[in-house]
Coordinates of C-alpha atoms and ligand atoms in Angstrom, one line a residue:
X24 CA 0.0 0.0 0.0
X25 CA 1.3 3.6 -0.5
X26 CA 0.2 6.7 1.5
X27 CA 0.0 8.3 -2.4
X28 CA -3.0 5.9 -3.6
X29 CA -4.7 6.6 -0.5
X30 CA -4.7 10.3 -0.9
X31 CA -5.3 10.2 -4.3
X32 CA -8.7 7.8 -4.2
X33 CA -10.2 10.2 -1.2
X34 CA -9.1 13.5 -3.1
X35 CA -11.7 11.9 -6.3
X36 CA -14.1 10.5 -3.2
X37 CA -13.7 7.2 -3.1
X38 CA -14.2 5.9 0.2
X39 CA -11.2 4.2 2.1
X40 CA -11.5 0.7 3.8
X41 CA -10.6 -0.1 7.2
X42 CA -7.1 -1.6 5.5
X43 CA -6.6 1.5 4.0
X44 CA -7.2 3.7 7.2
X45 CA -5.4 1.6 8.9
X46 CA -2.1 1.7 6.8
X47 CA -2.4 5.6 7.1
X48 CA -3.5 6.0 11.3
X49 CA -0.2 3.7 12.2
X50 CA 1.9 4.5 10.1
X51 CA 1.3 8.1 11.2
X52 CA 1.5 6.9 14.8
X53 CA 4.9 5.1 13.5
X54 CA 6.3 8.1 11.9
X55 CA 6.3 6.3 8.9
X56 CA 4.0 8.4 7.2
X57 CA 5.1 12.3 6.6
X58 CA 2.9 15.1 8.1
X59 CA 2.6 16.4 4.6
X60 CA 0.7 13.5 3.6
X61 CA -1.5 13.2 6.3
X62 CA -1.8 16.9 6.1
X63 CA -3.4 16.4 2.5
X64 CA -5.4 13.8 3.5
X65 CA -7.1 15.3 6.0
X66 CA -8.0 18.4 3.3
X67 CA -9.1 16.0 1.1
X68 CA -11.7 14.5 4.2
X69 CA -12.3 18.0 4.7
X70 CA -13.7 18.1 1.2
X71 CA -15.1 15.1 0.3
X72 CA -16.2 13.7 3.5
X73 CA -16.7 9.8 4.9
X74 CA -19.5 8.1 5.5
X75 CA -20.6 6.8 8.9
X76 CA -18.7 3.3 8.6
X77 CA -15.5 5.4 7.3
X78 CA -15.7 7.4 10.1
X79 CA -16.3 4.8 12.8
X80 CA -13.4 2.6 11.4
X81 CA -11.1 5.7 11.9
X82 CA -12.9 6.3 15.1
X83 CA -11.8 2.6 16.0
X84 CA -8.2 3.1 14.7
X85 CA -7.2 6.2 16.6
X86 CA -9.2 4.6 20.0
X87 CA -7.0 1.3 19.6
X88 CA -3.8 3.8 18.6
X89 CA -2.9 4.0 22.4
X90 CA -3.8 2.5 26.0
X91 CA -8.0 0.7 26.2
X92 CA -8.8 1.3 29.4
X93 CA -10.8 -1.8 30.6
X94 CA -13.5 -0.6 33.2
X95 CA -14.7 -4.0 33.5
X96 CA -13.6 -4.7 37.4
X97 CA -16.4 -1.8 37.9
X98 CA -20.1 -3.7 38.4
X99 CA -23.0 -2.2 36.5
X100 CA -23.1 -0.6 33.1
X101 CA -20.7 2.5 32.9
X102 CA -22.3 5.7 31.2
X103 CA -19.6 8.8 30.5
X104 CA -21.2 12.1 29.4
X105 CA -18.8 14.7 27.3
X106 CA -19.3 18.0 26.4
X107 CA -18.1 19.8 23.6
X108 CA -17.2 22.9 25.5
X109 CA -18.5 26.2 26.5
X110 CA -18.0 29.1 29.4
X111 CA -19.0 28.1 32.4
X112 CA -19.6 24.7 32.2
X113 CA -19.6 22.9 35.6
X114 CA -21.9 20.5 34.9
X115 CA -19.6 17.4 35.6
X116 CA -19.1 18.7 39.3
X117 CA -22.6 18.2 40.0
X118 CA -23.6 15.3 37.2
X119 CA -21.0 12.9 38.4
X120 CA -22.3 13.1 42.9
X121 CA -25.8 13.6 41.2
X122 CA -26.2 10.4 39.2
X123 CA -24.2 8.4 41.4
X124 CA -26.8 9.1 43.8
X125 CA -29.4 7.6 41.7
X126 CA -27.5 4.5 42.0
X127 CA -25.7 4.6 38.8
X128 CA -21.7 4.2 38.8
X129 CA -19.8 7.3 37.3
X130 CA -16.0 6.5 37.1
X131 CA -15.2 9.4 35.3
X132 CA -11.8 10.6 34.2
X133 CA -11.5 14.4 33.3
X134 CA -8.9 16.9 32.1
X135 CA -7.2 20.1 32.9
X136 CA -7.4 21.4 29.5
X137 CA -6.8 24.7 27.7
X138 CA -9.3 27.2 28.4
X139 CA -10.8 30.3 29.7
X140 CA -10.8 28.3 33.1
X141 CA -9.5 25.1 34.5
X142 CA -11.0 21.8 33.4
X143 CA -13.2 19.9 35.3
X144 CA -9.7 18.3 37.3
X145 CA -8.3 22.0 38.1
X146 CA -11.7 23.1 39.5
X147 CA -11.7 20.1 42.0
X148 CA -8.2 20.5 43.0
X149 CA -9.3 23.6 44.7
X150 CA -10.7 21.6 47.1
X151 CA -8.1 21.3 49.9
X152 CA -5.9 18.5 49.8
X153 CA -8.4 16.6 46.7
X154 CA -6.2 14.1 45.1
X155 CA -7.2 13.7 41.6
X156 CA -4.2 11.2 40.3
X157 CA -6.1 7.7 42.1
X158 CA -4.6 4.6 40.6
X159 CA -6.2 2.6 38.7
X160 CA -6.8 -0.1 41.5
X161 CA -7.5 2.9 43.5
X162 CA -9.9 4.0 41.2
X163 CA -11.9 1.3 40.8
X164 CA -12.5 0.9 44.3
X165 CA -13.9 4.0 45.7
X166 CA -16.4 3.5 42.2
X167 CA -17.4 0.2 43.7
X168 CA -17.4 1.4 46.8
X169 CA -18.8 4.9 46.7
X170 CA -20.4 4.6 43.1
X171 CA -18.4 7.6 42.0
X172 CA -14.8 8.9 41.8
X173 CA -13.0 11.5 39.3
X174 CA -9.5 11.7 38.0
X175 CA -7.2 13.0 35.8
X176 CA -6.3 11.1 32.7
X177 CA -3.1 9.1 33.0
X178 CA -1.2 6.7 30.7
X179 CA -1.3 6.8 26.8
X180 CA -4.6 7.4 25.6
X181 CA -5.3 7.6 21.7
X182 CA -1.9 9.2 20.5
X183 CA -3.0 9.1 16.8
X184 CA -5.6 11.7 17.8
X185 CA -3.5 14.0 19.6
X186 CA -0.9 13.9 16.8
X187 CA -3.9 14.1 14.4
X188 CA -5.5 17.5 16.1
X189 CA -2.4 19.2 16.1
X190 CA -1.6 18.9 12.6
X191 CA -5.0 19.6 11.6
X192 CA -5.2 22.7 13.6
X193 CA -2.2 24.4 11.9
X194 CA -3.5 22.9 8.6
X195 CA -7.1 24.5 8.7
X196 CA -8.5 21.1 9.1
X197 CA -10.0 21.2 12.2
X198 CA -13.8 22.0 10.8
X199 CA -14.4 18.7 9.2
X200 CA -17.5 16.5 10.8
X201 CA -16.0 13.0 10.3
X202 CA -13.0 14.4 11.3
X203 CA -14.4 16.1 14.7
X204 CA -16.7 13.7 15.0
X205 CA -14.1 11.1 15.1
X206 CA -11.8 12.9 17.7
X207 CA -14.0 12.9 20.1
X208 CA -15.2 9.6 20.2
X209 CA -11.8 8.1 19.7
X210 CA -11.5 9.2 23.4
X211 CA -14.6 8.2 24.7
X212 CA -13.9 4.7 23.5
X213 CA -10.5 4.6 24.8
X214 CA -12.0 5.8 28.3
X215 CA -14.1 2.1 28.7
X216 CA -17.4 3.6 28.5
X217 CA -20.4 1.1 27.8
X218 CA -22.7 4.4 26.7
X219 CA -22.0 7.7 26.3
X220 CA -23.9 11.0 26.9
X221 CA -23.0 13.8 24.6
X222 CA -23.5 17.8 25.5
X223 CA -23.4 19.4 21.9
X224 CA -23.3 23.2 22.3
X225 CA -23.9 25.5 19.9
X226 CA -24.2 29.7 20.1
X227 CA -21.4 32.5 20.1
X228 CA -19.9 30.7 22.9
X229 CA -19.7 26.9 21.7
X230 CA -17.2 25.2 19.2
X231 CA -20.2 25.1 16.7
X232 CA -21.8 28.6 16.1
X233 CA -24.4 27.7 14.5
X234 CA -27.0 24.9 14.7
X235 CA -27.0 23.0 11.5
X236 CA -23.4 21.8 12.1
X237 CA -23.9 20.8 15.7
X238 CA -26.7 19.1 14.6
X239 CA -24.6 17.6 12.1
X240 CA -22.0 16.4 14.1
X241 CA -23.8 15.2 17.2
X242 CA -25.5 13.0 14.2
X243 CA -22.2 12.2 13.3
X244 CA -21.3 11.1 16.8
X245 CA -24.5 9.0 17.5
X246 CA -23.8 7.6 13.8
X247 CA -19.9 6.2 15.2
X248 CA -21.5 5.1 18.7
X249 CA -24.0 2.7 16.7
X250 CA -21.5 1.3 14.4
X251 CA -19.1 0.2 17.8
X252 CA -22.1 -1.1 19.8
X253 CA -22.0 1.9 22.4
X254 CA -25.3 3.6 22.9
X255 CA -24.9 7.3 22.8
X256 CA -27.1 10.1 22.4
X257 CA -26.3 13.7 22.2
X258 CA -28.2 16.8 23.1
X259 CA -28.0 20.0 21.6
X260 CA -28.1 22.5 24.0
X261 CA -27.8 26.5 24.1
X262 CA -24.8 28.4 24.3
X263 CA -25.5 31.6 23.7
X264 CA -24.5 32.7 26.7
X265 CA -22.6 31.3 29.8
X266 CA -24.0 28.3 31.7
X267 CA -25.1 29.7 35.4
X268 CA -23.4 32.6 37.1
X269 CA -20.1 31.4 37.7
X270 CA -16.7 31.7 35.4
X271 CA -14.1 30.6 37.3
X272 CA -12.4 27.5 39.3
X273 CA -13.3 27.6 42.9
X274 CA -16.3 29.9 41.8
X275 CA -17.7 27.1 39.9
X276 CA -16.9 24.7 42.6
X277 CA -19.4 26.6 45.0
X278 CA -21.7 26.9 42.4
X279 CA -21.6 23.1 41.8
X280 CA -22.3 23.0 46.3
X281 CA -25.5 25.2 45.7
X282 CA -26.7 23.4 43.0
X283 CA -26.6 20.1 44.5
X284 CA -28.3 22.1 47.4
X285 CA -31.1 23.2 45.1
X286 CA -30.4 26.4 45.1
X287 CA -28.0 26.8 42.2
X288 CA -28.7 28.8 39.2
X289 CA -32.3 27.4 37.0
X290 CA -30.0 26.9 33.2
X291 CA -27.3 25.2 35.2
X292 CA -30.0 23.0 37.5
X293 CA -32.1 22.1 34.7
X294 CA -29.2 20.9 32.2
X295 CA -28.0 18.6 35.0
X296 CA -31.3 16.9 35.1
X297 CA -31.9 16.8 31.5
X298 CA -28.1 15.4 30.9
X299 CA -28.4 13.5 33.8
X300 CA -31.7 11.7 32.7
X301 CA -30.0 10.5 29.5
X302 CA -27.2 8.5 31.0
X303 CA -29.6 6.9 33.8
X304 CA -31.7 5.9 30.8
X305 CA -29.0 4.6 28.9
X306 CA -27.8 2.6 32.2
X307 CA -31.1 1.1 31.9
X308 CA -32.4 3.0 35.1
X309 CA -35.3 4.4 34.1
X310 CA -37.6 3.9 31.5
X311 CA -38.3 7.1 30.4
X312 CA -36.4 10.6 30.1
X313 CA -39.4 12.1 32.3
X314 CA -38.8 9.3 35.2
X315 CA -35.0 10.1 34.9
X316 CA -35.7 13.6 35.6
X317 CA -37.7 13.4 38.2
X318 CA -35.6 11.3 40.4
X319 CA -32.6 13.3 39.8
X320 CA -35.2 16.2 41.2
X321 CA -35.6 14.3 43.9
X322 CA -32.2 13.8 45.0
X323 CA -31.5 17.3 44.6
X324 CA -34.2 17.9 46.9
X325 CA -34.0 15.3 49.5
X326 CA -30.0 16.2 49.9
X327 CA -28.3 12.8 48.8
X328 CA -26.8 14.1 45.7
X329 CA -25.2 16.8 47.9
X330 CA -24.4 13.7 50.6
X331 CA -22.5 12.1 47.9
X332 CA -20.4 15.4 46.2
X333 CA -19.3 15.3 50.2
X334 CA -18.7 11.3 50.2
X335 CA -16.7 11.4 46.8
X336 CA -14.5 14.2 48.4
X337 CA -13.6 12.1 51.4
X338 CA -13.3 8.8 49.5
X339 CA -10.6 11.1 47.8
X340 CA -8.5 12.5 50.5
X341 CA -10.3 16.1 50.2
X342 CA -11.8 18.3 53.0
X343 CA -16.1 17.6 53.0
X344 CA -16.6 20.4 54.9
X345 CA -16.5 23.1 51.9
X346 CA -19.8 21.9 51.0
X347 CA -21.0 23.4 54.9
X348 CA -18.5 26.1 54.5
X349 CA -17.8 27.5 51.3
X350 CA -15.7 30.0 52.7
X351 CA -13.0 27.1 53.0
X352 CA -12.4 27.3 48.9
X353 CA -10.0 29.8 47.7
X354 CA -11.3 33.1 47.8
X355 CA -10.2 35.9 46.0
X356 CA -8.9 38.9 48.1
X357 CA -11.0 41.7 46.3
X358 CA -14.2 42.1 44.3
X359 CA -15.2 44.7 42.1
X360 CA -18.5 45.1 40.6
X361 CA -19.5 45.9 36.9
X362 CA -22.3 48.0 36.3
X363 CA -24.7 48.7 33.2
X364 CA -24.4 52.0 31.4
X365 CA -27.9 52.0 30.5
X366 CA -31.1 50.6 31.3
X367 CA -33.1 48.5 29.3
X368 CA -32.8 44.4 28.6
X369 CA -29.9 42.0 28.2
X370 CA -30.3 40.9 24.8
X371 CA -27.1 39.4 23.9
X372 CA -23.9 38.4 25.6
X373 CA -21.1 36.9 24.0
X374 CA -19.9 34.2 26.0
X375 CA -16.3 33.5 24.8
X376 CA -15.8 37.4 25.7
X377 CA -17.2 35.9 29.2
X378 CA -14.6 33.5 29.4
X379 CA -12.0 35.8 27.9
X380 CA -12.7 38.6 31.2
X381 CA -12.2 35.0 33.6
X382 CA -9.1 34.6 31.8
X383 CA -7.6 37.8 32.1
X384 CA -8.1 37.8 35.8
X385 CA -6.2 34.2 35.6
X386 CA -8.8 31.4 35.4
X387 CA -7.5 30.2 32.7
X388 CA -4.4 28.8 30.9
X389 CA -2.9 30.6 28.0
X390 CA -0.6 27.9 26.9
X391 CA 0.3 24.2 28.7
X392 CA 2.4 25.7 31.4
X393 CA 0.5 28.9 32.5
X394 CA -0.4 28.6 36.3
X395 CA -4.0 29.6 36.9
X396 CA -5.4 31.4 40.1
X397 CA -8.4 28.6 41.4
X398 CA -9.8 31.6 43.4
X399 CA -10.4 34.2 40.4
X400 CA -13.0 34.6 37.7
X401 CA -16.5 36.4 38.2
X402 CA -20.2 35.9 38.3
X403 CA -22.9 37.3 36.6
X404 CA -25.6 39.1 37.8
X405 CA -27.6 39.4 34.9
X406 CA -28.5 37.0 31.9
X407 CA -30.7 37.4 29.0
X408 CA -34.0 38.8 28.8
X409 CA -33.1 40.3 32.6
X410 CA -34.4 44.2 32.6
X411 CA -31.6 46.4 33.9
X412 CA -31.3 49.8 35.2
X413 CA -28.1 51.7 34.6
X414 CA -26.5 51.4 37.2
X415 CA -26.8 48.0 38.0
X416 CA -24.4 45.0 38.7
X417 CA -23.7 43.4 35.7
X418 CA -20.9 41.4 37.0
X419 CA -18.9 40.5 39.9
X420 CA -15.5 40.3 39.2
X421 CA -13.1 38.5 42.0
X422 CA -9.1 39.3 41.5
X423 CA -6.2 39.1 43.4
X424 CA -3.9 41.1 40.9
X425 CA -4.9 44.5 39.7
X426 CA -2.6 44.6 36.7
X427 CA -5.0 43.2 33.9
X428 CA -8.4 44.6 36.3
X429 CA -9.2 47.3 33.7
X430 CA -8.8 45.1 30.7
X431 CA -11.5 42.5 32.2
X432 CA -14.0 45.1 33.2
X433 CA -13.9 46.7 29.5
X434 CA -14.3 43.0 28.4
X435 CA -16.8 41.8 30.4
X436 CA -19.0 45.0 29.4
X437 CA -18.5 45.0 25.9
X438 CA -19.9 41.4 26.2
X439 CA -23.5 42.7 27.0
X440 CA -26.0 43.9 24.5
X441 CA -28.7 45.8 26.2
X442 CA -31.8 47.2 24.3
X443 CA -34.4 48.6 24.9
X444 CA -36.9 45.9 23.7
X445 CA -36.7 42.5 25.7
X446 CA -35.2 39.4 23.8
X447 CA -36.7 36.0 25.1
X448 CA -34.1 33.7 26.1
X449 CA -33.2 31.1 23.5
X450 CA -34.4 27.6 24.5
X451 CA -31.9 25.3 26.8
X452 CA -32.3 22.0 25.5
X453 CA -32.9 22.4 21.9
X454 CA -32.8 18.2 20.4
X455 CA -32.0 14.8 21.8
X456 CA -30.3 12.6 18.6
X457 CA -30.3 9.3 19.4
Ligands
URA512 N1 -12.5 18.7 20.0 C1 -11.8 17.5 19.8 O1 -11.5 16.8 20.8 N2 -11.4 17.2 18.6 C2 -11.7 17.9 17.5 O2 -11.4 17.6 16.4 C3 -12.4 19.1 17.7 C4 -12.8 19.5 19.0
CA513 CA1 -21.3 28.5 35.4

């Protein structure tokens, strides 16, 4: 076989077999196989496509590339939920206690990530003395144990897609469907779930702007999870703005506490149970999405989701007291407020310029080795279709350097719209592929 054949029958649209794929994912992984030529296949993907069982074979390929990790010694059927990323997402802080609670095991393993905060793994880390690097013996344990535990990723997980997502992101090939599509799931699979649970954003803040092509590639998603024999469904959810009130690490974390309290924000709440609903029906838990829902309500209510955030912190070293005393998370030493400049309604806010405030403050990572503050970031005061008065809060915005404060205020206020006729907020939960 020669890398030259292969690029030349997908540049005229032929589609590849699994030998073919396969010649071109390890010899990639091998070095065998130039970045050029990978480079041009990928723009010819990027133009002609692959159809589901392409895509799921290359799916397969880049999963098998590296370390499977084998969550067999856990009992019960193992559901993971992803999400394709947005501002303010701490949903898997209150998901993973949540649905444990219902009974159903969540051995989830999380990253730190690039981004306008911490990933899920930074944000629990600012719980005092949390120990996110388990082993995998360890692991499994406090999941059978405790029916929920959270780590970083470790070992040598799907190598052909990280080598893979670099070149295409210095290539302009990230925007491909299959190719996304294909990225993702490569991890999921590699992860050991049995089903999978996927958060599809789209709006100014998500990966996919618009809603035809999150449509398109949560289809593409549920398409690959079909092919391998791993339920999945994906919902297309809203992000047009952030998720809750809270940018930032330890900010999010006590978000996460009130939540499981019942008293967090409703977008935040109400995406919990709707997410969390989907992967108790996939474990086979309920019956119906309206069942799910309402015992998920119900565990918000009756405190055992919040009894179980507190048991998963103990089962992993941390301090449970932060969930009676929030004051025990790092807390930034000032807080200025940003206030509207005219009265009307919040009709728009651009929630990467959200994210972008956070970061300036020093939620976030700017490259790989940036340090992040856990106790910085803001809140928001007002979302859309909220009536303001000049004058009011917008924002909260916690720092404990001064030198980039002015920069994040202009930021966070160019990010509101406000008119003087009242936009109705876009819907949450806008389709469930399956
Ligand atoms: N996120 C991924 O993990 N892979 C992509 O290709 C795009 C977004
Ligand atoms: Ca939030």
């Amino acid at each position: 076989m020669r890398a030259y054949d292969i690029i030349y029958k997908k540049r005229e649209g032929q589609k590849l077999s699994k030998e073919e794929l396969e010649f071109l994912v390890n010899g990639y992984v091998d070095s065998k196989i130039p970045d050029y030529q990978i480079a041009a296949w990928a723009m010819a993907v990027y133009f002609q496509g692959m159809d589901a069982q392409e895509t799921a074979n290359l799916t397969m390929l880049m999963a098998e590339s590296g370390d499977m990790i084998d969550l067999s010694p856990i009992s019960g059927i193992k559901v993971d939920k992803h999400s394709t990323g947005g501002v303010g997402d701490t949903t898997t802080l209150i998901l993973a206690p949540l649905v444990a609670s219902a009974g159903i095991p969540v051995a989830k393993m999380s990253g730190r990530g690039l981004g306008h905060t911490g990933g899920t793994i930074d944000k629990l880390e600012s719980i005092p003395s949390f120990n996110t690097s388990l082993s995998r013996d360890k692991f499994f344990d406090n999941v059978n144990q405790h029916g929920v535990a959270v780590v970083g990723q470790t070992g040598n997980l799907t190598p052909a897609d990280k080598k893979l997502y670099a070149l295409r992101d210095v290539t302009a090939t990230v925007e491909s469907i299959p190719l996304i599509a294909s990225s993702i799931m490569s991890k999921k699979l590699a992860g050991g779930a049995d089903a999978i649970v996927l958060d599809v954003k789209t709006g100014n803040g998500a990966f996919m702007k618009d809603f035809e092509n999150a449509k398109k590639l949560a289809e593409a998603m549920v398409a690959i999870g079909k092919e391998v024999g791993r339920d999945t469904a994906a919902y297309i959810t809203d992000m047009n703005q952030p998720l809750g009130q809270a940018v930032g690490n330890a900010l999010e974390v006590k978000e996460a506490i009130r939540t499981l309290k019942g008293k967090g924000p409703a977008d935040l709440t109400e995406l919990c149970v709707e997410l969390g609903a989907g992967m108790l029906q996939l474990a086979g838990k309920v019956s119906s999405l309206d069942q799910g829902k309402e015992l998920l309500r119900t565990k918000l209510k009756n405190g055992e989701a919040l009894a179980k955030f507190g048991e998963l912190i103990t089962a992993q070293g941390g301090s449970a007291k932060v969930i009676k005393d929030l004051s025990l998370l790092p807390t930034a030493e000032n807080k200025v407020e940003v206030k509207a400049e005219k009265s009307g309604y919040v009709s728009a806010i651009k929630a990467l310029d959200v994210g972008l405030a956070a970061m300036i403050l020093g939620a976030g990572r700017e490259n790989k080795d940036s340090k992040i503050d856990l106790a910085v970031g803001l809140e928001l005061k007002q979302k859309i279709a909220d009536s303001v008065e000049k004058g009011d809060t917008l924002a909260v915005l916690h720092y404990n350097d001064s030198a980039n404060l002015e920069e994040a205020k202009a930021k966070l206020l160019a990010a509101f719209t406000i008119t003087k006729e009242k936009k109705n907020k876009n819907k949450l939960l806008y389709e469930i592929i399956k």
